Amino acid sequence: MAHFVPHTEAEIEAMLGFLGLESLDQLFDHIPAAVRLATGLALAPGRSEADVLDHMGELAARNRPCGTGMGHDRLVCFAGGGAYEHEIPSAVSALARQSAFLTSYTPYQPELSQGVLQALFEYQTMLCRLTGTDVANASLYDGASAAAEGLNLAAAATGRRLVWVSEGVRPAARAVIATVCGPRLEIREAPLVDGVTAWPNDLGEPAALLVAYPNYLGALEDVAAAAEWAHAAGALLVADADPVAAGLLHPVGALGADIAVGEGQPFGTPLAFGGPYVGLFAARDARFVRRWLPGRLVGEGKDASGRRAYVLTLATREQHIRRAGASSNICTNQTVVAITMALHLAWLGPAGLRELALRCARGARYTREALLAIRGVEMATPAPTLYEFAVRTPRPAAIVLERLAEDGFLGGLELEPDYPELGQALLVTVTETRTRADIDAFAIAFEKAVA
Amino acid sequence: MTGAAPVPEILRRPSGGRASSLPLMGRDAEPGIFELSSAGRHGFSFRATEVPEWTAEELVPASHLAPQPPALPEVSERDLVAHASRLASRNYSIDHGAYPLGSCTMKYNPKICDAVASLPGLTGCHPSQPASQVQGWLALLAALERDLSEVTGTAAATLQPAAGAQGELTGLLIMRAWHSWKGRAPTKVLIPDSAHGTNPASVRMAGYEVVDVPSDARGLVDLDALRRVVDSDVAGLMLTNPNTLGLFEADIEPIADAVHAAGGLLYYDGANLNAILGRVRPGDMGFDIVHLNLHKTFATPHGGGGPGAGPVAVTERLAPFLPGPLPRQVAGEEAGTTERYRWVMPERSIGRIHGWHGNALVLARAYAYILANGGDGLRHAAECAVLNARYLKERIRGAYDFPFDGPCMHEFVASSAALRRAHGIKALDLAKRLIDEGFHPPTMYFPLIVEEALMVEPTETESPQTVEALARALIAVATEAAADEGAAARSAPHSTPIGRVDEAAAARHPRLTWSP
């Protein structure tokens, strides 16, 4: 059994003696007998560290993970759709694992927490520069929850409850929005035409429009037009911005988005079966901040002797102060994942981020050309794309994916369940991790799979 | 009372949990990463792919292409490593020493769980992979769900919520869906005045109104007051048990009866579950919906504020409303010879609450923690968590007051109101002075019903000697403050890289990003 509790029997006896008690049972005597558990929990007995590792290793061995260069039965990944395989610099993973970051609590005591606070301040600054905004919070749970909070903020700031969500927003994120915002907001979806959002002529009186850039099908939406359209209707534009694409594309704030949200997983965080990731949240207009911004904010101030000091600030928006009147219920966020992202962004620098996005786009173009050369494979939409794209396949995507897996590829994501209008279609994603050899082999397997 | 009993010799030995030796070097501020930046410098490298090197202009339509990339810092890898390492040396953590933050359950995070969370077979899985390719993950999540249901005395659970507050919202949405299915539309949720701030905030997000329930002189839910506000418009009651004063709500049976009789549901806030592991189960107390904080009770690292995980477990009748999909074992012949799982959407599910399957690696760590402890280990953890708190409380009796003085569970709330009245010394001053004694301060000014509150939770992983050293430190700061009228405490801490921060000024003129 594990020995995470240090107490020896002699020590327990001494402490009980000090308390005038004879047994540990007596510590629970004041609890009504009717609700006390008569027998122990029906769980397996505790195991040694080595046994736990063996057991977890056996479970892990029943998965077919993505990756290259490790041998085994790994899949070469051409899937994305909100979770991406990127190279993770050794320096970034080593730094993110430091126990001072990993095992500290929320930095309520600034004198003991300057490391985490400063790292978050730097994260906030980098996120603002990435999205062309003025203020970023210290993270939310994931891209989906960030989008939901963006709509909540817009509703609070405009005093309206109708929101328009583009069907180009990731389907699972739209599902989360429906669950989280459903009780208080009226949610309507704007359809995709030729791969990009067709906002309705009559928007009514909306609080917000939500658009993804690039969208789930990889297409480049006209964010500036969406912003104009939103503002003309008195609404805010919330843009779900891909932070990797930001290496090449205009920042959404510069295109007129009022709130930028997104998923920060691509920077330093492995696929990890979907979590923990990090929800990005930033706003262009500092007006929103004091009252409505959800989540923690780190500010720079001074200590008693005038030294530079970082501190959690503007807490009057938050649940622990405002309770029922808070801008959000969020307490725990994804701090160490946000710090990881900031470390990775600093490792890249502006030139590295540009190069990363460029390499993804080059790989995608090379892959697209190779796939389109296969008989019966065509683009599912005409809109320009960056590093993800949708292709129609002559066979059902589920079967194509299954056959590709037999040849060692995770070939993409099936689109038909969420976008029946596209027919048999597959979302293919290419990152900087894919070499020409990977792509050539993928194209050969793809041709076999659709035959 | 026992406060006068002599301290046993065995507890007077040197302690491991005091961090007064922590070498936080130097007096200079660490420069910002942007200040370390030098134009043209970079640390990145990429693999050779032999993919044709099309230019940005060839790949991106002109109207979308930014003229230049975002202005990120330009640093070498070496400078980045030094910067982040120096930042780490300016931050306290549970790996450094005791962290007696009430209601936060900052227990030691076992390293075995870190090792598990870095297994390539777990980290390399894409969350959209077909179930057939990720059977290990589905089996792991199903096993964790089973174990958490056993620990909480419930029938089924969702592992999607990424933190406690998201779990609260999930639980309240389940409550709402259940009432709606029953053809009811109650509008109010009851919350004791000692509750965590997330409770009322979550209630509002779920579209309900908050009704406060006062505490009585014992610090427990005022049963008569509760009975007066319970009616058919009440969707449910949210309760933490033991509550935030560290006291067990002994009237839980009549409380549950009163709420259930009016058609409401009982919601268990799992923040304090560590006190009762293996001793009392929320389901057996009458709770219908339970959220857990795996980053508290199940020792996953708190990450400087996250990630956590906030699974929600429910009784049989509420299981059809859980978020989905859920991993479920394939039955009968279809299953073949080995255990197999698939994703199943519950019949009347409230929908998704997370973009994928929750904070999966946090879930894996928690499962490893449960495996290592087993049922007996979890029970022993709760016993020693309560023993440490009870000992600490009795040791500091006399130096502090206990406005609600029932037998404490895993934490207790002390008040320094007497020092405030006599010398104008605030709980904040004492907390800051405790830092100079080598301990992270307790939670301050919470719950709101205690004046000058210090909420202390030592947890079971601090040794008895550490707890004794913490007791002496708590007594020392109170004694010193009374003697010097707070001279040392008011300017504390003195041993940290920065002194006390002017938080009001920082909020008045917020500087939220770096600029030259």
CSV table of N, CA, C and O in Angstrom, one decimal, chain B residues 25-112:
chain,number,residue,atom,x,y,z
B,25,MET,N,16.6,33.6,-3.6
B,25,MET,CA,17.8,34.4,-3.6
B,25,MET,C,17.6,35.8,-4.1
B,25,MET,O,16.7,36.0,-5.0
B,26,GLY,N,18.3,36.8,-3.6
B,26,GLY,CA,18.4,38.1,-4.3
B,26,GLY,C,17.3,39.0,-3.9
B,26,GLY,O,16.3,38.7,-3.3
B,27,ARG,N,17.5,40.3,-4.3
B,27,ARG,CA,16.5,41.3,-4.0
B,27,ARG,C,16.0,42.0,-5.3
B,27,ARG,O,15.1,42.7,-5.2
B,28,ASP,N,16.6,41.6,-6.4
B,28,ASP,CA,16.2,42.3,-7.7
B,28,ASP,C,14.9,41.6,-8.2
B,28,ASP,O,14.7,40.4,-8.1
B,29,ALA,N,14.1,42.3,-8.9
B,29,ALA,CA,13.0,41.8,-9.6
B,29,ALA,C,13.5,41.0,-10.8
B,29,ALA,O,14.5,41.3,-11.3
B,30,GLU,N,12.8,39.9,-11.1
B,30,GLU,CA,13.2,39.2,-12.4
B,30,GLU,C,12.7,40.0,-13.5
B,30,GLU,O,11.5,40.4,-13.6
B,31,PRO,N,13.6,40.3,-14.5
B,31,PRO,CA,13.1,41.1,-15.6
B,31,PRO,C,12.0,40.4,-16.4
B,31,PRO,O,11.9,39.1,-16.3
B,32,GLY,N,11.2,41.1,-17.0
B,32,GLY,CA,10.1,40.5,-17.8
B,32,GLY,C,10.7,39.9,-19.0
B,32,GLY,O,11.8,40.3,-19.5
B,33,ILE,N,10.0,38.9,-19.6
B,33,ILE,CA,10.5,38.2,-20.8
B,33,ILE,C,10.7,39.1,-21.9
B,33,ILE,O,11.7,39.0,-22.7
B,34,PHE,N,9.9,40.2,-22.0
B,34,PHE,CA,10.0,41.1,-23.1
B,34,PHE,C,11.2,42.0,-22.9
B,34,PHE,O,11.8,42.5,-23.9
B,35,GLU,N,11.7,42.2,-21.7
B,35,GLU,CA,12.9,43.0,-21.4
B,35,GLU,C,14.1,42.2,-21.7
B,35,GLU,O,15.2,42.7,-21.9
B,36,LEU,N,14.0,40.8,-21.8
B,36,LEU,CA,15.1,40.0,-22.1
B,36,LEU,C,15.3,39.8,-23.6
B,36,LEU,O,16.2,39.2,-24.1
B,37,SER,N,14.3,40.4,-24.3
B,37,SER,CA,14.2,40.2,-25.8
B,37,SER,C,15.2,41.0,-26.5
B,37,SER,O,15.6,42.1,-26.2
B,38,SER,N,15.8,40.4,-27.6
B,38,SER,CA,16.7,41.1,-28.5
B,38,SER,C,16.4,40.8,-29.9
B,38,SER,O,16.3,39.6,-30.3
B,39,ALA,N,16.1,41.8,-30.7
B,39,ALA,CA,15.6,41.7,-32.0
B,39,ALA,C,16.4,40.7,-32.8
B,39,ALA,O,17.6,40.8,-32.9
B,40,GLY,N,15.8,39.7,-33.5
B,40,GLY,CA,16.5,38.8,-34.3
B,40,GLY,C,17.0,37.5,-33.6
B,40,GLY,O,17.3,36.5,-34.3
B,41,ARG,N,16.9,37.5,-32.3
B,41,ARG,CA,17.4,36.3,-31.6
B,41,ARG,C,16.3,35.3,-31.6
B,41,ARG,O,15.1,35.6,-31.5
B,42,HIS,N,16.6,34.0,-31.7
B,42,HIS,CA,15.5,33.0,-31.5
B,42,HIS,C,16.1,31.7,-31.0
B,42,HIS,O,17.3,31.4,-31.1
B,43,GLY,N,15.2,30.9,-30.5
B,43,GLY,CA,15.6,29.6,-29.9
B,43,GLY,C,15.0,28.4,-30.6
B,43,GLY,O,15.3,27.3,-30.3
B,44,PHE,N,14.2,28.6,-31.7
B,44,PHE,CA,13.5,27.5,-32.2
B,44,PHE,C,14.3,26.7,-33.2
B,44,PHE,O,15.3,27.2,-33.8
B,45,SER,N,13.8,25.5,-33.5
B,45,SER,CA,14.3,24.7,-34.6
B,45,SER,C,13.2,23.7,-35.0
B,45,SER,O,12.4,23.4,-34.2
B,46,PHE,N,13.2,23.4,-36.3
B,46,PHE,CA,12.2,22.5,-36.8
B,46,PHE,C,12.8,21.4,-37.6
B,46,PHE,O,13.9,21.5,-38.1
B,47,ARG,N,12.1,20.3,-37.7
B,47,ARG,CA,12.6,19.1,-38.4
B,47,ARG,C,12.7,19.4,-39.9
B,47,ARG,O,11.9,20.2,-40.4
B,48,ALA,N,13.6,18.6,-40.6
B,48,ALA,CA,13.6,18.7,-42.0
B,48,ALA,C,12.5,17.9,-42.6
B,48,ALA,O,12.4,16.7,-42.2
B,49,THR,N,11.6,18.5,-43.4
B,49,THR,CA,10.4,17.7,-43.9
B,49,THR,C,10.5,17.4,-45.4
B,49,THR,O,9.8,16.5,-45.9
B,50,GLU,N,11.3,18.2,-46.1
B,50,GLU,CA,11.4,18.1,-47.6
B,50,GLU,C,10.1,18.4,-48.3
B,50,GLU,O,9.9,18.0,-49.4
B,51,VAL,N,9.2,19.0,-47.6
B,51,VAL,CA,8.0,19.5,-48.2
B,51,VAL,C,8.4,20.8,-49.0
B,51,VAL,O,9.2,21.5,-48.5
B,52,PRO,N,7.8,21.0,-50.2
B,52,PRO,CA,8.2,22.2,-51.0
B,52,PRO,C,8.0,23.5,-50.2
B,52,PRO,O,7.0,23.6,-49.5
B,53,GLU,N,8.9,24.4,-50.4
B,53,GLU,CA,8.9,25.6,-49.6
B,53,GLU,C,8.2,26.7,-50.2
B,53,GLU,O,8.8,27.8,-50.6
B,54,TRP,N,6.9,26.5,-50.3
B,54,TRP,CA,6.0,27.6,-50.9
B,54,TRP,C,6.1,28.8,-49.9
B,54,TRP,O,6.3,28.7,-48.7
B,55,THR,N,6.0,30.0,-50.5
B,55,THR,CA,6.0,31.2,-49.6
B,55,THR,C,4.7,31.5,-49.0
B,55,THR,O,3.6,31.0,-49.4
B,56,ALA,N,4.7,32.4,-48.0
B,56,ALA,CA,3.4,32.7,-47.4
B,56,ALA,C,2.5,33.3,-48.4
B,56,ALA,O,1.3,33.1,-48.4
B,57,GLU,N,3.0,34.2,-49.3
B,57,GLU,CA,2.1,34.8,-50.3
B,57,GLU,C,1.5,33.8,-51.2
B,57,GLU,O,0.4,34.0,-51.8
B,58,GLU,N,2.2,32.6,-51.5
B,58,GLU,CA,1.6,31.6,-52.3
B,58,GLU,C,0.6,30.8,-51.6
B,58,GLU,O,-0.2,30.1,-52.2
B,59,LEU,N,0.6,30.8,-50.3
B,59,LEU,CA,-0.2,29.9,-49.5
B,59,LEU,C,-1.5,30.6,-48.9
B,59,LEU,O,-2.5,30.0,-48.6
B,60,VAL,N,-1.3,31.9,-48.7
B,60,VAL,CA,-2.4,32.6,-48.0
B,60,VAL,C,-2.9,33.8,-48.8
B,60,VAL,O,-2.2,34.6,-49.3
B,61,PRO,N,-4.3,33.8,-49.0
B,61,PRO,CA,-4.8,34.9,-49.8
B,61,PRO,C,-4.4,36.3,-49.2
B,61,PRO,O,-4.3,36.4,-48.0
B,62,ALA,N,-4.1,37.2,-50.1
B,62,ALA,CA,-3.5,38.5,-49.7
B,62,ALA,C,-4.4,39.2,-48.6
B,62,ALA,O,-3.8,39.8,-47.7
B,63,SER,N,-5.7,39.1,-48.7
B,63,SER,CA,-6.6,39.8,-47.7
B,63,SER,C,-6.5,39.2,-46.3
B,63,SER,O,-6.9,39.8,-45.4
B,64,HIS,N,-5.9,38.0,-46.2
B,64,HIS,CA,-5.8,37.3,-44.9
B,64,HIS,C,-4.4,37.4,-44.3
B,64,HIS,O,-4.2,37.2,-43.1
B,65,LEU,N,-3.4,37.6,-45.2
B,65,LEU,CA,-2.0,37.5,-44.7
B,65,LEU,C,-1.6,38.8,-43.9
B,65,LEU,O,-1.6,39.9,-44.4
B,66,ALA,N,-1.2,38.5,-42.7
B,66,ALA,CA,-0.7,39.7,-41.9
B,66,ALA,C,0.7,40.0,-42.4
B,66,ALA,O,1.5,39.2,-42.8
B,67,PRO,N,1.0,41.3,-42.4
B,67,PRO,CA,2.4,41.8,-42.9
B,67,PRO,C,3.5,41.2,-42.0
B,67,PRO,O,4.6,40.9,-42.5
B,68,GLN,N,3.3,41.1,-40.7
B,68,GLN,CA,4.3,40.5,-39.9
B,68,GLN,C,3.7,39.7,-38.8
B,68,GLN,O,2.5,39.9,-38.4
B,69,PRO,N,4.4,38.8,-38.2
B,69,PRO,CA,3.8,38.0,-37.1
B,69,PRO,C,3.7,38.8,-35.8
B,69,PRO,O,4.2,39.9,-35.7
B,70,PRO,N,2.9,38.2,-34.8
B,70,PRO,CA,2.8,38.9,-33.6
B,70,PRO,C,4.1,39.2,-32.9
B,70,PRO,O,5.0,38.4,-33.0
B,71,ALA,N,4.2,40.3,-32.2
B,71,ALA,CA,5.4,40.8,-31.5
B,71,ALA,C,5.7,40.0,-30.2
B,71,ALA,O,5.5,40.5,-29.1
B,72,LEU,N,6.1,38.7,-30.4
B,72,LEU,CA,6.4,37.9,-29.3
B,72,LEU,C,7.9,38.2,-28.8
B,72,LEU,O,8.6,38.8,-29.6
B,73,PRO,N,8.2,37.8,-27.6
B,73,PRO,CA,9.6,38.1,-27.2
B,73,PRO,C,10.6,37.3,-28.1
B,73,PRO,O,10.3,36.2,-28.6
B,74,GLU,N,11.8,37.8,-28.2
B,74,GLU,CA,12.9,37.1,-29.0
B,74,GLU,C,14.0,36.8,-28.1
B,74,GLU,O,14.8,37.6,-27.7
B,75,VAL,N,14.0,35.5,-27.6
B,75,VAL,CA,15.0,35.1,-26.6
B,75,VAL,C,15.7,33.8,-27.0
B,75,VAL,O,15.1,33.0,-27.8
B,76,SER,N,16.8,33.5,-26.5
B,76,SER,CA,17.5,32.2,-26.7
B,76,SER,C,16.9,31.2,-25.8
B,76,SER,O,16.2,31.5,-24.8
B,77,GLU,N,17.0,29.9,-26.2
B,77,GLU,CA,16.5,28.9,-25.3
B,77,GLU,C,17.2,29.0,-23.9
B,77,GLU,O,16.5,28.8,-22.9
B,78,ARG,N,18.4,29.3,-23.9
B,78,ARG,CA,19.2,29.3,-22.7
B,78,ARG,C,18.6,30.5,-21.7
B,78,ARG,O,18.4,30.3,-20.5
B,79,ASP,N,18.3,31.6,-22.4
B,79,ASP,CA,17.8,32.7,-21.6
B,79,ASP,C,16.3,32.4,-21.1
B,79,ASP,O,16.0,32.7,-20.0
B,80,LEU,N,15.6,31.7,-21.9
B,80,LEU,CA,14.2,31.3,-21.5
B,80,LEU,C,14.3,30.3,-20.4
B,80,LEU,O,13.5,30.4,-19.4
B,81,VAL,N,15.2,29.3,-20.4
B,81,VAL,CA,15.3,28.4,-19.4
B,81,VAL,C,15.7,29.1,-18.0
B,81,VAL,O,15.2,28.8,-17.0
B,82,ALA,N,16.6,30.0,-18.1
B,82,ALA,CA,17.1,30.7,-16.9
B,82,ALA,C,15.9,31.6,-16.4
B,82,ALA,O,15.7,31.6,-15.2
B,83,HIS,N,15.2,32.2,-17.3
B,83,HIS,CA,14.1,33.1,-16.8
B,83,HIS,C,13.0,32.3,-16.1
B,83,HIS,O,12.6,32.6,-15.0
B,84,ALA,N,12.6,31.2,-16.7
B,84,ALA,CA,11.5,30.4,-16.1
B,84,ALA,C,12.0,29.7,-14.9
B,84,ALA,O,11.2,29.5,-13.9
B,85,SER,N,13.3,29.3,-14.8
B,85,SER,CA,13.8,28.7,-13.6
B,85,SER,C,13.9,29.7,-12.5
B,85,SER,O,13.6,29.4,-11.3
B,86,ARG,N,14.3,30.9,-12.8
B,86,ARG,CA,14.3,32.0,-11.7
B,86,ARG,C,12.9,32.3,-11.3
B,86,ARG,O,12.6,32.5,-10.1
B,87,LEU,N,11.9,32.3,-12.2
B,87,LEU,CA,10.5,32.5,-11.8
B,87,LEU,C,10.1,31.4,-10.8
B,87,LEU,O,9.5,31.6,-9.8
B,88,ALA,N,10.5,30.2,-11.2
B,88,ALA,CA,10.1,29.0,-10.3
B,88,ALA,C,10.7,29.2,-8.9
B,88,ALA,O,10.0,28.9,-7.9
B,89,SER,N,11.9,29.7,-8.8
B,89,SER,CA,12.5,29.9,-7.5
B,89,SER,C,11.9,31.0,-6.7
B,89,SER,O,12.2,31.2,-5.6
B,90,ARG,N,11.0,31.8,-7.4
B,90,ARG,CA,10.3,32.8,-6.7
B,90,ARG,C,8.8,32.4,-6.4
B,90,ARG,O,7.9,33.2,-6.3
B,91,ASN,N,8.6,31.1,-6.3
B,91,ASN,CA,7.2,30.6,-6.1
B,91,ASN,C,7.2,29.5,-5.1
B,91,ASN,O,8.0,28.5,-5.3
B,92,TYR,N,6.3,29.6,-4.1
B,92,TYR,CA,6.1,28.5,-3.2
B,92,TYR,C,5.3,27.4,-3.8
B,92,TYR,O,4.5,27.7,-4.7
B,93,SER,N,5.4,26.2,-3.3
B,93,SER,CA,4.6,25.1,-3.8
B,93,SER,C,4.5,24.0,-2.7
B,93,SER,O,5.2,24.0,-1.7
B,94,ILE,N,3.6,23.1,-2.9
B,94,ILE,CA,3.4,22.0,-1.9
B,94,ILE,C,4.7,21.1,-1.8
B,94,ILE,O,5.1,20.6,-0.8
B,95,ASP,N,5.5,21.1,-3.0
B,95,ASP,CA,6.7,20.3,-2.9
B,95,ASP,C,7.7,21.0,-2.0
B,95,ASP,O,8.7,20.4,-1.6
B,96,HIS,N,7.6,22.3,-1.7
B,96,HIS,CA,8.5,23.0,-0.8
B,96,HIS,C,8.2,22.8,0.7
B,96,HIS,O,9.1,22.8,1.5
B,97,GLY,N,6.9,22.7,1.0
B,97,GLY,CA,6.5,22.6,2.4
B,97,GLY,C,5.0,22.7,2.6
B,97,GLY,O,4.2,22.6,1.6
B,98,ALA,N,4.6,22.8,3.9
B,98,ALA,CA,3.2,22.7,4.2
B,98,ALA,C,2.4,23.9,3.6
B,98,ALA,O,3.0,25.0,3.4
B,99,TYR,N,1.1,23.7,3.4
B,99,TYR,CA,0.3,24.6,2.6
B,99,TYR,C,-1.1,24.6,3.2
B,99,TYR,O,-2.0,24.1,2.6
B,100,PRO,N,-1.2,25.1,4.5
B,100,PRO,CA,-2.5,24.8,5.2
B,100,PRO,C,-3.7,25.6,4.8
B,100,PRO,O,-4.4,26.2,5.7
B,101,LEU,N,-3.9,25.7,3.5
B,101,LEU,CA,-5.0,26.6,3.0
B,101,LEU,C,-6.4,25.9,3.3
B,101,LEU,O,-6.6,24.8,2.6
B,102,GLY,N,-7.2,26.4,4.1
B,102,GLY,CA,-8.5,25.8,4.4
B,102,GLY,C,-9.4,25.7,3.2
B,102,GLY,O,-9.4,26.6,2.3
B,103,SER,N,-10.0,24.6,3.0
B,103,SER,CA,-10.9,24.3,1.9
B,103,SER,C,-10.2,24.0,0.6
B,103,SER,O,-10.9,23.7,-0.4
B,104,CYS,N,-8.9,24.0,0.6
B,104,CYS,CA,-8.2,23.8,-0.6
B,104,CYS,C,-7.5,22.4,-0.7
B,104,CYS,O,-7.1,22.0,-1.7
B,105,THR,N,-7.4,21.8,0.5
B,105,THR,CA,-6.8,20.4,0.6
B,105,THR,C,-5.5,20.3,-0.2
B,105,THR,O,-5.4,19.6,-1.2
B,106,MET,N,-4.5,21.1,0.2
B,106,MET,CA,-3.2,21.1,-0.5
B,106,MET,C,-2.4,20.0,0.2
B,106,MET,O,-1.5,20.2,1.0
B,107,LYS,N,-2.7,18.7,-0.3
B,107,LYS,CA,-1.9,17.6,0.2
B,107,LYS,C,-0.8,17.3,-0.8
B,107,LYS,O,-0.8,17.8,-1.9
B,108,TYR,N,0.1,16.5,-0.4
B,108,TYR,CA,1.3,16.1,-1.2
B,108,TYR,C,0.7,15.5,-2.5
B,108,TYR,O,-0.2,14.6,-2.4
B,109,ASN,N,1.3,15.8,-3.6
B,109,ASN,CA,1.0,15.2,-4.9
B,109,ASN,C,2.0,14.1,-5.3
B,109,ASN,O,3.1,14.4,-5.7
B,110,PRO,N,1.6,12.9,-5.1
B,110,PRO,CA,2.6,11.8,-5.3
B,110,PRO,C,3.2,11.8,-6.7
B,110,PRO,O,2.5,12.0,-7.7
B,111,LYS,N,4.5,11.5,-6.8
B,111,LYS,CA,5.2,11.6,-8.0
B,111,LYS,C,4.8,10.4,-9.0
B,111,LYS,O,5.0,10.6,-10.2
B,112,ILE,N,4.4,9.3,-8.4
B,112,ILE,CA,3.9,8.2,-9.2
B,112,ILE,C,2.8,8.7,-10.2
B,112,ILE,O,2.8,8.2,-11.3
